[in-house]
Every structure is written in structure tokens, then in C-alpha cells.
């Protein structure tokens, strides 16, 4: 689904319309431009560059935005994510939660319209999971970023405005509801 939303792969039939753009009618070069302008990814395993300091990993996200005026400044990102003291460290010097925050920082650096997060809390402990989920809510509210989270955790799904259940490559059910606050989620199940 993320590969389709981002235009990384083409659908065999139908249309994919994101931000009033029909991706099925764009060639590879235009789909790449669409990704540069609109989409960022947060990966389960962080995908940070180990030879770059955290600040440089985050700045990579900003460098992907052609319109630098719309980028989110490094100090703003660091403050939102609570990683001001980690900026001059290398990823291997950080905990998993701190690495995930840097990964999120890289993703939001270009101030994307859409943030795609693939199991972003899968490798994190209970408290760090709550912290990361709160960050996503803050990013959504502060920057008006649409966030898609892939999760197998039905509790995490409850924090969403809309839940799309997928099975065997097909959308099985779409549910719209009032999102539940992070602190009210039972993440121990």
C-alpha cells in the first residue's frame, strides 16, 4: 500500500489519486518529483546512516525538499522530538527510541504533506512507543501532516481517525471513528 501511495509501484488497474494528482498517469520522473515534494517515510529499523551524526541524518530530509522555505528547521525538529542533546552523536550511540526520533526527524525535515510510517514502534518498549505515538499526533496537529501508520497492533490503530484493514492485498474494511488519546490506549496487550 505504501509503495502505491508513494508512486514507487504502479497499479495494474484503477487510479491512485493523492493531493489531486493521479499517479497512474505520471511517468517515473514525475512520480519521483511527486515523492520529493509530498512524501516521507519512517521505517521500523530506522535506516539511519551510521557514519553521519544525528543532525546530519536529519538534515538529509531537509535536503530532499526543493523549496527550502517550507522545510522545518533543525532546532525546531530537535525540540519537538526532544533530541537536542543527541544531535552531535552518531546513531550507534543512541537508544532505539532515540534512533527512531532521529528517523522521524529526517522524515519531517522536508515538511511533507504525507508521512508513511511502517511499524514505527515495532522495536520499541512500552513507554517509548507511547512517546513516539504522541510525537505523531503532535506532528499531525502542528504541521497538518497526513500520517499513515502500518501496524499489526489493534490498540495503536485506535489512535487514528480512520482505520483501513488490509488482507491478501485487498482493502477489507475502512472504519472512521473518533481517535482515542494515546494515554488511554492499552499497549500492554
mmCIF file with all atom_site columns, C-alpha atoms in Angstrom:
data_model
loop_
_atom_site.group_PDB
_atom_site.id
_atom_site.type_symbol
_atom_site.label_atom_id
_atom_site.label_alt_id
_atom_site.label_comp_id
_atom_site.label_asym_id
_atom_site.label_entity_id
_atom_site.label_seq_id
_atom_site.pdbx_PDB_ins_code
_atom_site.Cartn_x
_atom_site.Cartn_y
_atom_site.Cartn_z
_atom_site.occupancy
_atom_site.B_iso_or_equiv
_atom_site.pdbx_formal_charge
_atom_site.auth_seq_id
_atom_site.auth_comp_id
_atom_site.auth_asym_id
_atom_site.auth_atom_id
_atom_site.pdbx_PDB_model_num
ATOM 1   C CA . UNK A 1 1   ? 0.000   0.000   0.000   1.00 0.00 ? 1   UNK A CA 1
ATOM 2   C CA . UNK A 1 2   ? 2.800   2.448   0.879   1.00 0.00 ? 2   UNK A CA 1
ATOM 3   C CA . UNK A 1 3   ? 4.556   1.696   -2.385  1.00 0.00 ? 3   UNK A CA 1
ATOM 4   C CA . UNK A 1 4   ? 1.346   2.504   -4.257  1.00 0.00 ? 4   UNK A CA 1
ATOM 5   C CA . UNK A 1 5   ? 0.586   5.678   -2.263  1.00 0.00 ? 5   UNK A CA 1
ATOM 6   C CA . UNK A 1 6   ? 4.124   6.944   -2.857  1.00 0.00 ? 6   UNK A CA 1
ATOM 7   C CA . UNK A 1 7   ? 4.155   6.028   -6.530  1.00 0.00 ? 7   UNK A CA 1
ATOM 8   C CA . UNK A 1 8   ? 7.035   3.573   -6.113  1.00 0.00 ? 8   UNK A CA 1
ATOM 9   C CA . UNK A 1 9   ? 4.988   0.961   -7.932  1.00 0.00 ? 9   UNK A CA 1
ATOM 10  C CA . UNK A 1 10  ? 2.212   1.321   -10.461 1.00 0.00 ? 10  UNK A CA 1
ATOM 11  C CA . UNK A 1 11  ? -1.175  -0.315  -10.047 1.00 0.00 ? 11  UNK A CA 1
ATOM 12  C CA . UNK A 1 12  ? -2.362  -2.731  -12.729 1.00 0.00 ? 12  UNK A CA 1
ATOM 13  C CA . UNK A 1 13  ? -5.805  -1.145  -12.901 1.00 0.00 ? 13  UNK A CA 1
ATOM 14  C CA . UNK A 1 14  ? -7.694  1.766   -11.383 1.00 0.00 ? 14  UNK A CA 1
ATOM 15  C CA . UNK A 1 15  ? -6.427  5.163   -10.315 1.00 0.00 ? 15  UNK A CA 1
ATOM 16  C CA . UNK A 1 16  ? -4.271  6.399   -7.453  1.00 0.00 ? 16  UNK A CA 1
ATOM 17  C CA . UNK A 1 17  ? -5.133  9.985   -6.663  1.00 0.00 ? 17  UNK A CA 1
ATOM 18  C CA . UNK A 1 18  ? -3.074  11.746  -3.993  1.00 0.00 ? 18  UNK A CA 1
ATOM 19  C CA . UNK A 1 19  ? -3.320  15.511  -3.415  1.00 0.00 ? 19  UNK A CA 1
ATOM 20  C CA . UNK A 1 20  ? -5.362  15.921  -6.608  1.00 0.00 ? 20  UNK A CA 1
ATOM 21  C CA . UNK A 1 21  ? -2.627  14.168  -8.647  1.00 0.00 ? 21  UNK A CA 1
ATOM 22  C CA . UNK A 1 22  ? -3.401  10.953  -10.486 1.00 0.00 ? 22  UNK A CA 1
ATOM 23  C CA . UNK A 1 23  ? -0.177  8.984   -10.022 1.00 0.00 ? 23  UNK A CA 1
ATOM 24  C CA . UNK A 1 24  ? -1.222  6.385   -12.585 1.00 0.00 ? 24  UNK A CA 1
ATOM 25  C CA . UNK A 1 25  ? -0.805  8.967   -15.345 1.00 0.00 ? 25  UNK A CA 1
ATOM 26  C CA . UNK A 1 26  ? 2.667   10.125  -14.287 1.00 0.00 ? 26  UNK A CA 1
ATOM 27  C CA . UNK A 1 27  ? 5.895   8.768   -15.710 1.00 0.00 ? 27  UNK A CA 1
ATOM 28  C CA . UNK A 1 28  ? 8.700   7.646   -13.375 1.00 0.00 ? 28  UNK A CA 1
ATOM 29  C CA . UNK A 1 29  ? 10.399  11.051  -13.375 1.00 0.00 ? 29  UNK A CA 1
ATOM 30  C CA . UNK A 1 30  ? 7.171   12.839  -12.406 1.00 0.00 ? 30  UNK A CA 1
ATOM 31  C CA . UNK A 1 31  ? 6.342   10.234  -9.737  1.00 0.00 ? 31  UNK A CA 1
ATOM 32  C CA . UNK A 1 32  ? 9.833   10.760  -8.265  1.00 0.00 ? 32  UNK A CA 1
ATOM 33  C CA . UNK A 1 33  ? 9.220   14.518  -8.227  1.00 0.00 ? 33  UNK A CA 1
ATOM 34  C CA . UNK A 1 34  ? 5.854   13.903  -6.552  1.00 0.00 ? 34  UNK A CA 1
ATOM 35  C CA . UNK A 1 35  ? 7.605   11.872  -3.804  1.00 0.00 ? 35  UNK A CA 1
ATOM 36  C CA . UNK A 1 36  ? 10.250  14.563  -3.335  1.00 0.00 ? 36  UNK A CA 1
ATOM 37  C CA . UNK A 1 37  ? 7.579   17.221  -2.888  1.00 0.00 ? 37  UNK A CA 1
ATOM 38  C CA . UNK A 1 38  ? 5.000   15.312  -0.846  1.00 0.00 ? 38  UNK A CA 1
ATOM 39  C CA . UNK A 1 39  ? 6.087   12.062  0.816   1.00 0.00 ? 39  UNK A CA 1
ATOM 40  C CA . UNK A 1 40  ? 8.412   10.993  3.625   1.00 0.00 ? 40  UNK A CA 1
ATOM 41  C CA . UNK A 1 41  ? 9.000   7.585   5.164   1.00 0.00 ? 41  UNK A CA 1
ATOM 42  C CA . UNK A 1 42  ? 9.651   6.373   8.719   1.00 0.00 ? 42  UNK A CA 1
ATOM 43  C CA . UNK A 1 43  ? 10.981  2.826   8.807   1.00 0.00 ? 43  UNK A CA 1
ATOM 44  C CA . UNK A 1 44  ? 10.739  0.229   11.569  1.00 0.00 ? 44  UNK A CA 1
ATOM 45  C CA . UNK A 1 45  ? 14.508  -0.267  11.591  1.00 0.00 ? 45  UNK A CA 1
ATOM 46  C CA . UNK A 1 46  ? 15.328  3.472   11.439  1.00 0.00 ? 46  UNK A CA 1
ATOM 47  C CA . UNK A 1 47  ? 17.581  3.263   8.323   1.00 0.00 ? 47  UNK A CA 1
ATOM 48  C CA . UNK A 1 48  ? 19.916  5.932   9.656   1.00 0.00 ? 48  UNK A CA 1
ATOM 49  C CA . UNK A 1 49  ? 23.336  6.401   8.095   1.00 0.00 ? 49  UNK A CA 1
ATOM 50  C CA . UNK A 1 50  ? 25.731  5.218   10.793  1.00 0.00 ? 50  UNK A CA 1
ATOM 51  C CA . UNK A 1 51  ? 28.656  7.367   9.607   1.00 0.00 ? 51  UNK A CA 1
ATOM 52  C CA . UNK A 1 52  ? 26.648  10.595  9.906   1.00 0.00 ? 52  UNK A CA 1
ATOM 53  C CA . UNK A 1 53  ? 25.882  12.414  13.128  1.00 0.00 ? 53  UNK A CA 1
ATOM 54  C CA . UNK A 1 54  ? 22.224  12.650  14.070  1.00 0.00 ? 54  UNK A CA 1
ATOM 55  C CA . UNK A 1 55  ? 21.944  16.265  12.931  1.00 0.00 ? 55  UNK A CA 1
ATOM 56  C CA . UNK A 1 56  ? 23.295  15.288  9.505   1.00 0.00 ? 56  UNK A CA 1
ATOM 57  C CA . UNK A 1 57  ? 20.828  12.382  9.246   1.00 0.00 ? 57  UNK A CA 1
ATOM 58  C CA . UNK A 1 58  ? 18.010  14.846  9.965   1.00 0.00 ? 58  UNK A CA 1
ATOM 59  C CA . UNK A 1 59  ? 19.365  17.407  7.504   1.00 0.00 ? 59  UNK A CA 1
ATOM 60  C CA . UNK A 1 60  ? 19.176  14.765  4.770   1.00 0.00 ? 60  UNK A CA 1
ATOM 61  C CA . UNK A 1 61  ? 15.400  15.084  4.991   1.00 0.00 ? 61  UNK A CA 1
ATOM 62  C CA . UNK A 1 62  ? 15.579  18.841  4.538   1.00 0.00 ? 62  UNK A CA 1
ATOM 63  C CA . UNK A 1 63  ? 17.923  18.439  1.582   1.00 0.00 ? 63  UNK A CA 1
ATOM 64  C CA . UNK A 1 64  ? 15.233  16.455  -0.242  1.00 0.00 ? 64  UNK A CA 1
ATOM 65  C CA . UNK A 1 65  ? 12.895  19.449  -0.310  1.00 0.00 ? 65  UNK A CA 1
ATOM 66  C CA . UNK A 1 66  ? 13.406  21.696  -3.291  1.00 0.00 ? 66  UNK A CA 1
ATOM 67  C CA . UNK A 1 67  ? 11.537  24.578  -1.655  1.00 0.00 ? 67  UNK A CA 1
ATOM 68  C CA . UNK A 1 68  ? 13.816  25.087  1.371   1.00 0.00 ? 68  UNK A CA 1
ATOM 69  C CA . UNK A 1 69  ? 11.497  27.746  2.818   1.00 0.00 ? 69  UNK A CA 1
ATOM 70  C CA . UNK A 1 70  ? 8.928   25.045  3.582   1.00 0.00 ? 70  UNK A CA 1
ATOM 71  C CA . UNK A 1 71  ? 11.454  22.818  5.373   1.00 0.00 ? 71  UNK A CA 1
ATOM 72  C CA . UNK A 1 72  ? 11.304  22.524  9.141   1.00 0.00 ? 72  UNK A CA 1
ATOM 73  C CA . UNK A 1 73  ? 14.440  23.900  10.789  1.00 0.00 ? 73  UNK A CA 1
ATOM 74  C CA . UNK A 1 74  ? 16.789  21.537  12.624  1.00 0.00 ? 74  UNK A CA 1
ATOM 75  C CA . UNK A 1 75  ? 16.376  23.261  16.001  1.00 0.00 ? 75  UNK A CA 1
ATOM 76  C CA . UNK A 1 76  ? 12.563  23.062  15.734  1.00 0.00 ? 76  UNK A CA 1
ATOM 77  C CA . UNK A 1 77  ? 12.735  19.356  14.891  1.00 0.00 ? 77  UNK A CA 1
ATOM 78  C CA . UNK A 1 78  ? 15.181  18.643  17.728  1.00 0.00 ? 78  UNK A CA 1
ATOM 79  C CA . UNK A 1 79  ? 12.969  20.430  20.234  1.00 0.00 ? 79  UNK A CA 1
ATOM 80  C CA . UNK A 1 80  ? 9.771   18.692  19.094  1.00 0.00 ? 80  UNK A CA 1
ATOM 81  C CA . UNK A 1 81  ? 11.491  15.309  19.259  1.00 0.00 ? 81  UNK A CA 1
ATOM 82  C CA . UNK A 1 82  ? 13.380  16.015  22.481  1.00 0.00 ? 82  UNK A CA 1
ATOM 83  C CA . UNK A 1 83  ? 16.773  15.153  20.972  1.00 0.00 ? 83  UNK A CA 1
ATOM 84  C CA . UNK A 1 84  ? 18.646  18.436  21.318  1.00 0.00 ? 84  UNK A CA 1
ATOM 85  C CA . UNK A 1 85  ? 21.464  16.720  23.256  1.00 0.00 ? 85  UNK A CA 1
ATOM 86  C CA . UNK A 1 86  ? 21.807  13.887  20.736  1.00 0.00 ? 86  UNK A CA 1
ATOM 87  C CA . UNK A 1 87  ? 22.392  15.966  17.591  1.00 0.00 ? 87  UNK A CA 1
ATOM 88  C CA . UNK A 1 88  ? 26.187  15.587  17.650  1.00 0.00 ? 88  UNK A CA 1
ATOM 89  C CA . UNK A 1 89  ? 26.109  11.864  18.414  1.00 0.00 ? 89  UNK A CA 1
ATOM 90  C CA . UNK A 1 90  ? 26.212  9.005   15.937  1.00 0.00 ? 90  UNK A CA 1
ATOM 91  C CA . UNK A 1 91  ? 23.230  6.652   15.652  1.00 0.00 ? 91  UNK A CA 1
ATOM 92  C CA . UNK A 1 92  ? 25.121  3.784   17.275  1.00 0.00 ? 92  UNK A CA 1
ATOM 93  C CA . UNK A 1 93  ? 25.499  5.934   20.412  1.00 0.00 ? 93  UNK A CA 1
ATOM 94  C CA . UNK A 1 94  ? 21.706  6.193   20.867  1.00 0.00 ? 94  UNK A CA 1
ATOM 95  C CA . UNK A 1 95  ? 18.954  4.006   22.283  1.00 0.00 ? 95  UNK A CA 1
ATOM 96  C CA . UNK A 1 96  ? 16.354  2.539   19.911  1.00 0.00 ? 96  UNK A CA 1
ATOM 97  C CA . UNK A 1 97  ? 13.838  5.214   20.876  1.00 0.00 ? 97  UNK A CA 1
ATOM 98  C CA . UNK A 1 98  ? 16.339  7.990   20.238  1.00 0.00 ? 98  UNK A CA 1
ATOM 99  C CA . UNK A 1 99  ? 17.251  6.475   16.863  1.00 0.00 ? 99  UNK A CA 1
ATOM 100 C CA . UNK A 1 100 ? 13.571  6.342   15.940  1.00 0.00 ? 100 UNK A CA 1
ATOM 101 C CA . UNK A 1 101 ? 13.197  10.008  16.899  1.00 0.00 ? 101 UNK A CA 1
ATOM 102 C CA . UNK A 1 102 ? 16.117  10.869  14.599  1.00 0.00 ? 102 UNK A CA 1
ATOM 103 C CA . UNK A 1 103 ? 14.459  8.796   11.856  1.00 0.00 ? 103 UNK A CA 1
ATOM 104 C CA . UNK A 1 104 ? 11.231  10.745  12.371  1.00 0.00 ? 104 UNK A CA 1
ATOM 105 C CA . UNK A 1 105 ? 13.239  13.969  12.337  1.00 0.00 ? 105 UNK A CA 1
ATOM 106 C CA . UNK A 1 106 ? 14.720  13.054  8.975   1.00 0.00 ? 106 UNK A CA 1
ATOM 107 C CA . UNK A 1 107 ? 11.235  12.280  7.650   1.00 0.00 ? 107 UNK A CA 1
ATOM 108 C CA . UNK A 1 108 ? 9.623   15.521  8.814   1.00 0.00 ? 108 UNK A CA 1
ATOM 109 C CA . UNK A 1 109 ? 12.596  17.712  7.875   1.00 0.00 ? 109 UNK A CA 1
ATOM 110 C CA . UNK A 1 110 ? 11.198  18.484  4.464   1.00 0.00 ? 110 UNK A CA 1
ATOM 111 C CA . UNK A 1 111 ? 7.737   19.140  5.958   1.00 0.00 ? 111 UNK A CA 1
ATOM 112 C CA . UNK A 1 112 ? 5.955   16.522  3.861   1.00 0.00 ? 112 UNK A CA 1
ATOM 113 C CA . UNK A 1 113 ? 2.245   16.520  3.169   1.00 0.00 ? 113 UNK A CA 1
ATOM 114 C CA . UNK A 1 114 ? 2.186   12.774  3.805   1.00 0.00 ? 114 UNK A CA 1
ATOM 115 C CA . UNK A 1 115 ? 4.238   10.728  6.262   1.00 0.00 ? 115 UNK A CA 1
ATOM 116 C CA . UNK A 1 116 ? 4.296   6.956   5.767   1.00 0.00 ? 116 UNK A CA 1
ATOM 117 C CA . UNK A 1 117 ? 5.370   5.046   8.895   1.00 0.00 ? 117 UNK A CA 1
ATOM 118 C CA . UNK A 1 118 ? 5.979   1.300   8.647   1.00 0.00 ? 118 UNK A CA 1
ATOM 119 C CA . UNK A 1 119 ? 5.657   -0.324  12.109  1.00 0.00 ? 119 UNK A CA 1
ATOM 120 C CA . UNK A 1 120 ? 7.459   2.672   13.658  1.00 0.00 ? 120 UNK A CA 1
ATOM 121 C CA . UNK A 1 121 ? 7.122   1.313   17.197  1.00 0.00 ? 121 UNK A CA 1
ATOM 122 C CA . UNK A 1 122 ? 7.705   -2.370  16.457  1.00 0.00 ? 122 UNK A CA 1
ATOM 123 C CA . UNK A 1 123 ? 11.172  -2.465  18.062  1.00 0.00 ? 123 UNK A CA 1
ATOM 124 C CA . UNK A 1 124 ? 10.412  -0.098  20.962  1.00 0.00 ? 124 UNK A CA 1
ATOM 125 C CA . UNK A 1 125 ? 9.440   -0.604  24.601  1.00 0.00 ? 125 UNK A CA 1
ATOM 126 C CA . UNK A 1 126 ? 6.050   0.409   26.027  1.00 0.00 ? 126 UNK A CA 1
ATOM 127 C CA . UNK A 1 127 ? 6.995   3.906   27.233  1.00 0.00 ? 127 UNK A CA 1
ATOM 128 C CA . UNK A 1 128 ? 8.978   4.793   24.124  1.00 0.00 ? 128 UNK A CA 1
ATOM 129 C CA . UNK A 1 129 ? 6.086   3.558   21.979  1.00 0.00 ? 129 UNK A CA 1
ATOM 130 C CA . UNK A 1 130 ? 3.747   5.997   23.728  1.00 0.00 ? 130 UNK A CA 1
ATOM 131 C CA . UNK A 1 131 ? 6.271   8.809   23.295  1.00 0.00 ? 131 UNK A CA 1
ATOM 132 C CA . UNK A 1 132 ? 6.638   8.118   19.564  1.00 0.00 ? 132 UNK A CA 1
ATOM 133 C CA . UNK A 1 133 ? 2.865   7.911   19.073  1.00 0.00 ? 133 UNK A CA 1
ATOM 134 C CA . UNK A 1 134 ? 2.448   11.255  20.883  1.00 0.00 ? 134 UNK A CA 1
ATOM 135 C CA . UNK A 1 135 ? 5.042   12.711  18.511  1.00 0.00 ? 135 UNK A CA 1
ATOM 136 C CA . UNK A 1 136 ? 2.999   11.569  15.524  1.00 0.00 ? 136 UNK A CA 1
ATOM 137 C CA . UNK A 1 137 ? -0.115  13.242  16.945  1.00 0.00 ? 137 UNK A CA 1
ATOM 138 C CA . UNK A 1 138 ? 1.883   16.439  17.577  1.00 0.00 ? 138 UNK A CA 1
ATOM 139 C CA . UNK A 1 139 ? 3.301   16.398  14.039  1.00 0.00 ? 139 UNK A CA 1
ATOM 140 C CA . UNK A 1 140 ? -0.161  15.839  12.590  1.00 0.00 ? 140 UNK A CA 1
ATOM 141 C CA . UNK A 1 141 ? -1.618  18.725  14.554  1.00 0.00 ? 141 UNK A CA 1
ATOM 142 C CA . UNK A 1 142 ? 1.292   21.183  14.320  1.00 0.00 ? 142 UNK A CA 1
ATOM 143 C CA . UNK A 1 143 ? 2.198   20.715  10.641  1.00 0.00 ? 143 UNK A CA 1
ATOM 144 C CA . UNK A 1 144 ? -1.114  19.370  9.271   1.00 0.00 ? 144 UNK A CA 1
ATOM 145 C CA . UNK A 1 145 ? 0.722   16.275  8.053   1.00 0.00 ? 145 UNK A CA 1
ATOM 146 C CA . UNK A 1 146 ? -1.349  13.287  6.961   1.00 0.00 ? 146 UNK A CA 1
ATOM 147 C CA . UNK A 1 147 ? 0.172   10.242  8.642   1.00 0.00 ? 147 UNK A CA 1
ATOM 148 C CA . UNK A 1 148 ? -0.298  6.634   7.559   1.00 0.00 ? 148 UNK A CA 1
ATOM 149 C CA . UNK A 1 149 ? 0.905   4.058   10.076  1.00 0.00 ? 149 UNK A CA 1
ATOM 150 C CA . UNK A 1 150 ? 1.192   0.387   9.248   1.00 0.00 ? 150 UNK A CA 1
ATOM 151 C CA . UNK A 1 151 ? 0.660   -1.628  12.412  1.00 0.00 ? 151 UNK A CA 1
ATOM 152 C CA . UNK A 1 152 ? -0.448  -5.066  13.482  1.00 0.00 ? 152 UNK A CA 1
ATOM 153 C CA . UNK A 1 153 ? -1.285  -3.644  16.915  1.00 0.00 ? 153 UNK A CA 1
ATOM 154 C CA . UNK A 1 154 ? -5.037  -3.009  17.109  1.00 0.00 ? 154 UNK A CA 1
ATOM 155 C CA . UNK A 1 155 ? -4.527  -0.685  20.092  1.00 0.00 ? 155 UNK A CA 1
ATOM 156 C CA . UNK A 1 156 ? -2.220  1.607   18.112  1.00 0.00 ? 156 UNK A CA 1
ATOM 157 C CA . UNK A 1 157 ? -4.782  1.652   15.311  1.00 0.00 ? 157 UNK A CA 1
ATOM 158 C CA . UNK A 1 158 ? -7.319  3.180   17.714  1.00 0.00 ? 158 UNK A CA 1
ATOM 159 C CA . UNK A 1 159 ? -5.359  6.438   17.789  1.00 0.00 ? 159 UNK A CA 1
ATOM 160 C CA . UNK A 1 160 ? -6.237  7.022   14.129  1.00 0.00 ? 160 UNK A CA 1
ATOM 161 C CA . UNK A 1 161 ? -9.149  8.953   12.674  1.00 0.00 ? 161 UNK A CA 1
ATOM 162 C CA . UNK A 1 162 ? -9.505  6.260   10.026  1.00 0.00 ? 162 UNK A CA 1
ATOM 163 C CA . UNK A 1 163 ? -8.513  2.579   10.090  1.00 0.00 ? 163 UNK A CA 1
ATOM 164 C CA . UNK A 1 164 ? -8.004  0.673   6.849   1.00 0.00 ? 164 UNK A CA 1
ATOM 165 C CA . UNK A 1 165 ? -7.776  -3.099  7.309   1.00 0.00 ? 165 UNK A CA 1
ATOM 166 C CA . UNK A 1 166 ? -5.936  -4.897  4.541   1.00 0.00 ? 166 UNK A CA 1
ATOM 167 C CA . UNK A 1 167 ? -5.692  -8.627  3.928   1.00 0.00 ? 167 UNK A CA 1
ATOM 168 C CA . UNK A 1 168 ? -4.361  -10.616 0.989   1.00 0.00 ? 168 UNK A CA 1
ATOM 169 C CA . UNK A 1 169 ? -3.553  -7.409  -0.873  1.00 0.00 ? 169 UNK A CA 1
ATOM 170 C CA . UNK A 1 170 ? -7.107  -6.039  -0.648  1.00 0.00 ? 170 UNK A CA 1
ATOM 171 C CA . UNK A 1 171 ? -8.828  -3.428  1.462   1.00 0.00 ? 171 UNK A CA 1
ATOM 172 C CA . UNK A 1 172 ? -11.166 -5.412  3.711   1.00 0.00 ? 172 UNK A CA 1
ATOM 173 C CA . UNK A 1 173 ? -12.700 -2.659  5.825   1.00 0.00 ? 173 UNK A CA 1
ATOM 174 C CA . UNK A 1 174 ? -12.485 1.092   6.356   1.00 0.00 ? 174 UNK A CA 1
ATOM 175 C CA . UNK A 1 175 ? -13.565 2.454   9.733   1.00 0.00 ? 175 UNK A CA 1
ATOM 176 C CA . UNK A 1 176 ? -13.849 6.114   10.666  1.00 0.00 ? 176 UNK A CA 1
ATOM 177 C CA . UNK A 1 177 ? -14.094 6.984   14.343  1.00 0.00 ? 177 UNK A CA 1
ATOM 178 C CA . UNK A 1 178 ? -13.074 9.461   16.998  1.00 0.00 ? 178 UNK A CA 1
ATOM 179 C CA . UNK A 1 179 ? -9.433  8.894   17.822  1.00 0.00 ? 179 UNK A CA 1
ATOM 180 C CA . UNK A 1 180 ? -8.543  7.630   21.270  1.00 0.00 ? 180 UNK A CA 1
ATOM 181 C CA . UNK A 1 181 ? -5.916  9.532   23.257  1.00 0.00 ? 181 UNK A CA 1
ATOM 182 C CA . UNK A 1 182 ? -2.522  7.860   23.493  1.00 0.00 ? 182 UNK A CA 1
ATOM 183 C CA . UNK A 1 183 ? -2.669  7.590   27.289  1.00 0.00 ? 183 UNK A CA 1
ATOM 184 C CA . UNK A 1 184 ? -5.980  5.727   27.009  1.00 0.00 ? 184 UNK A CA 1
ATOM 185 C CA . UNK A 1 185 ? -4.533  3.013   24.756  1.00 0.00 ? 185 UNK A CA 1
ATOM 186 C CA . UNK A 1 186 ? -3.826  -0.370  26.334  1.00 0.00 ? 186 UNK A CA 1
ATOM 187 C CA . UNK A 1 187 ? -0.438  -1.054  24.774  1.00 0.00 ? 187 UNK A CA 1
ATOM 188 C CA . UNK A 1 188 ? 0.281   -3.954  27.147  1.00 0.00 ? 188 UNK A CA 1
ATOM 189 C CA . UNK A 1 189 ? -1.832  -6.399  25.129  1.00 0.00 ? 189 UNK A CA 1
#
